[in-house]
């Protein structure tokens, strides 16, 4: 099978494990300017297009999906060897693109978030601090994992408010997990968030569903937390 580009296929979600971090760059507060965006007088990026407008699927992607469906070999367990399956190839290419060591493909980013929490020690009834500005699938995944969402306020940049995170960690000393969502590709002060988590012995996880392709501190998002979930759909 010829090498595949992961952009051709709609991978539902992946869990990626961090390899380490760097600390010699600025925080990216806004997504990269592209078509449908403009810069205001204060330097902030504004999206002018309707964010609900879907991007067209490239012809190469349509043809590749049709070829794959004709073959019927859409799963790693009906391809021999499994490492040559389209799922495994996509995992390798996502890991290479984002700079992570490991990648596991799942059916959805919600499942990826749930799996991250279950495998990082979340127990039934445990509290999970997460963005108040978020997507419905995030608190649903927390509940699915057996946790209880406790919301942290967002600041003017629509990212997690570090001061409120600090207050919530102090108010909920029994909270062992913090899940940060990079909504609309906006990344908060991850150094300060990690420092707060370390000080309160909380596991930091990253929801990168909206930040595939977004870099922070010269690396792809998802390298500050213990693990991250990425989606190609969002």
Coordinates of C-alpha atoms in Angstrom, one line a residue:
X1 CA 0.0 0.0 0.0
X2 CA 1.4 3.4 -0.9
X3 CA 2.1 5.8 1.9
X4 CA -1.0 7.8 2.9
X5 CA -1.2 11.4 4.1
X6 CA -3.4 11.6 7.2
X7 CA -5.0 14.8 5.9
X8 CA -6.7 12.7 3.2
X9 CA -8.7 10.7 5.8
X10 CA -11.0 11.7 8.6
X11 CA -9.4 10.3 11.7
X12 CA -11.9 10.6 14.5
X13 CA -9.4 11.2 17.3
X14 CA -6.1 10.2 18.8
X15 CA -4.5 10.1 22.1
X16 CA -0.9 11.3 22.1
X17 CA 1.7 11.1 24.8
X18 CA 4.1 13.9 25.5
X19 CA 7.8 13.6 24.9
X20 CA 8.9 16.7 26.8
X21 CA 8.7 20.5 26.6
X22 CA 10.7 23.6 25.7
X23 CA 10.3 27.1 27.2
X24 CA 11.9 29.6 24.9
X25 CA 9.0 31.0 22.9
X26 CA 5.9 33.2 23.4
X27 CA 2.4 32.0 24.2
X28 CA 0.2 31.7 21.1
X29 CA -3.0 33.4 22.0
X30 CA -4.7 33.4 18.6
X31 CA -4.7 31.0 15.7
X32 CA -2.6 31.7 12.7
X33 CA -4.1 34.3 10.3
X34 CA -5.5 32.7 7.1
X35 CA -8.3 33.3 4.7
X36 CA -11.4 34.5 6.4
X37 CA -9.5 36.3 9.2
X38 CA -8.3 39.9 9.8
X39 CA -6.2 41.7 12.4
X40 CA -7.8 44.5 14.4
X41 CA -6.2 47.7 15.7
X42 CA -5.1 46.0 18.9
X43 CA -3.4 43.2 17.1
X44 CA -6.0 40.6 17.9
X45 CA -7.1 38.2 15.1
X46 CA -10.7 38.2 14.2
X47 CA -12.4 35.4 12.2
X48 CA -14.7 36.9 9.6
X49 CA -16.0 33.7 8.0
X50 CA -18.9 31.7 9.4
X51 CA -17.2 29.1 11.6
X52 CA -20.0 26.6 10.8
X53 CA -19.0 26.7 7.1
X54 CA -17.5 23.3 6.3
X55 CA -14.3 23.0 4.3
X56 CA -14.6 21.0 1.1
X57 CA -13.1 17.5 1.1
X58 CA -10.2 17.4 -1.4
X59 CA -10.7 15.1 -4.4
X60 CA -7.7 13.1 -3.4
X61 CA -9.3 12.4 0.0
X62 CA -12.6 11.4 -1.6
X63 CA -10.8 9.0 -4.0
X64 CA -8.7 7.6 -1.2
X65 CA -11.7 7.0 1.0
X66 CA -13.6 5.3 -1.9
X67 CA -10.6 3.1 -2.6
X68 CA -10.4 2.1 1.0
X69 CA -14.1 1.3 1.3
X70 CA -13.9 -0.8 -1.9
X71 CA -11.1 -2.8 -0.3
X72 CA -13.1 -3.3 2.9
X73 CA -9.9 -3.2 4.9
X74 CA -10.8 -0.2 7.1
X75 CA -9.6 -1.7 10.3
X76 CA -6.3 -2.9 11.7
X77 CA -7.7 -6.3 12.6
X78 CA -8.6 -7.2 9.0
X79 CA -5.3 -6.2 7.5
X80 CA -2.2 -8.4 7.6
X81 CA 0.1 -7.3 9.1
X82 CA -1.9 -4.8 11.2
X83 CA 1.0 -2.3 11.1
X84 CA 0.2 -1.8 7.4
X85 CA -3.4 -0.9 8.0
X86 CA -4.6 2.6 7.2
X87 CA -5.3 3.1 10.9
X88 CA -1.7 2.3 11.9
X89 CA -0.3 4.4 9.1
X90 CA -2.4 7.4 10.2
X91 CA -1.3 7.0 13.8
X92 CA 2.4 7.1 12.6
X93 CA 1.8 10.2 10.5
X94 CA -0.1 12.0 13.2
X95 CA 2.7 11.2 15.7
X96 CA 5.3 12.5 13.3
X97 CA 3.3 15.6 12.5
X98 CA 2.7 16.6 16.1
X99 CA 6.1 15.4 17.4
X100 CA 4.7 12.9 19.9
X101 CA 6.2 9.5 20.7
X102 CA 3.0 7.5 20.8
X103 CA -0.4 7.8 19.1
X104 CA -3.6 5.6 19.4
X105 CA -6.5 6.2 17.0
X106 CA -10.1 6.0 18.5
X107 CA -13.6 6.6 17.2
X108 CA -13.9 10.1 18.6
X109 CA -12.1 12.8 20.6
X110 CA -14.6 12.3 23.4
X111 CA -13.5 8.7 23.7
X112 CA -9.9 9.9 23.6
X113 CA -10.5 12.3 26.5
X114 CA -12.3 9.6 28.5
X115 CA -9.4 7.2 27.9
X116 CA -6.8 9.8 28.9
X117 CA -8.6 10.3 32.2
X118 CA -9.1 6.6 32.9
X119 CA -5.5 5.8 32.2
X120 CA -4.1 8.7 34.2
X121 CA -5.7 7.5 37.5
X122 CA -9.2 9.1 37.5
X123 CA -11.5 7.2 39.9
X124 CA -15.2 7.1 40.2
X125 CA -16.5 10.4 41.6
X126 CA -13.2 12.3 41.2
X127 CA -13.3 16.0 40.3
X128 CA -11.9 17.3 37.1
X129 CA -11.2 21.0 36.6
X130 CA -11.9 22.1 33.0
X131 CA -12.6 25.2 31.0
X132 CA -16.0 26.9 31.4
X133 CA -15.7 27.9 27.8
X134 CA -15.8 24.4 26.2
X135 CA -17.7 22.0 24.0
X136 CA -20.4 19.7 25.2
X137 CA -18.4 16.5 24.4
X138 CA -15.8 17.5 27.0
X139 CA -18.0 17.4 30.2
X140 CA -19.7 14.4 28.7
X141 CA -16.3 12.6 28.4
X142 CA -15.5 13.5 32.0
X143 CA -18.9 12.0 33.2
X144 CA -18.3 9.0 31.0
X145 CA -14.9 8.4 32.7
X146 CA -16.7 8.6 36.1
X147 CA -15.5 12.1 37.0
X148 CA -17.3 15.2 38.0
X149 CA -16.6 18.4 36.1
X150 CA -15.7 21.6 38.0
X151 CA -15.5 24.6 35.7
X152 CA -12.7 27.2 35.6
X153 CA -13.5 30.6 34.2
X154 CA -12.0 31.9 31.0
X155 CA -10.2 35.3 30.6
X156 CA -10.6 37.9 27.9
X157 CA -8.6 35.7 25.4
X158 CA -11.1 32.9 25.9
X159 CA -8.5 30.7 27.5
X160 CA -8.4 29.2 31.0
X161 CA -8.0 31.9 33.6
X162 CA -4.9 31.0 35.7
X163 CA -6.0 33.0 38.7
X164 CA -9.4 31.2 38.8
X165 CA -7.6 27.9 38.3
X166 CA -5.5 28.6 41.3
X167 CA -8.6 29.4 43.4
X168 CA -10.4 26.3 42.2
X169 CA -7.4 24.1 43.1
X170 CA -7.3 25.6 46.6
X171 CA -11.1 25.3 46.9
X172 CA -11.0 21.6 45.8
X173 CA -7.9 20.2 47.3
X174 CA -9.2 16.7 46.5
X175 CA -9.1 17.4 42.7
X176 CA -6.4 15.4 41.0
X177 CA -7.0 16.2 37.3
X178 CA -7.0 19.4 35.2
X179 CA -8.2 19.1 31.6
X180 CA -7.4 22.2 29.5
X181 CA -9.3 22.6 26.2
X182 CA -7.6 24.8 23.5
X183 CA -10.9 26.1 22.2
X184 CA -10.9 27.6 18.7
X185 CA -7.1 27.0 18.6
X186 CA -6.4 29.5 21.4
X187 CA -3.7 28.4 23.9
X188 CA -3.4 29.7 27.4
X189 CA -0.4 30.3 29.6
X190 CA 0.6 26.6 29.8
X191 CA 3.7 27.3 31.9
X192 CA 1.6 28.9 34.6
X193 CA -1.1 26.2 34.3
X194 CA 1.5 23.4 34.6
X195 CA 3.1 25.1 37.6
X196 CA -0.3 25.4 39.4
X197 CA -1.0 21.7 38.7
X198 CA 2.4 20.6 39.9
X199 CA 2.0 22.7 43.1
X200 CA -1.3 21.0 43.9
X201 CA -0.3 17.5 42.7
X202 CA -2.9 17.5 39.9
X203 CA -2.5 15.7 36.6
X204 CA -2.6 18.0 33.6
X205 CA -4.2 16.7 30.4
X206 CA -4.8 18.6 27.1
X207 CA -7.8 18.6 24.9
X208 CA -6.3 19.6 21.5
X209 CA -9.4 18.9 19.4
X210 CA -9.4 22.5 18.2
X211 CA -5.6 22.9 17.9
X212 CA -4.4 20.4 15.4
X213 CA -1.7 22.4 13.6
X214 CA -1.3 25.0 16.3
X215 CA 2.1 25.4 17.9
X216 CA 3.1 26.7 21.3
X217 CA 6.7 27.2 22.4
X218 CA 8.0 26.0 19.1
X219 CA 6.2 22.6 19.4
X220 CA 2.8 21.3 18.5
X221 CA 0.2 21.7 21.2
X222 CA -0.2 18.8 23.5
X223 CA 3.4 18.5 24.9
X224 CA 2.8 20.2 28.3
X225 CA 0.2 17.8 29.8
X226 CA 0.8 14.2 30.5
X227 CA -1.2 13.3 27.5
X228 CA -3.4 15.0 24.9
X229 CA -6.4 14.2 22.7
X230 CA -6.4 15.5 19.0
X231 CA -9.3 15.5 16.5
X232 CA -9.1 16.0 12.7
X233 CA -12.8 16.8 12.6
X234 CA -12.7 20.0 14.7

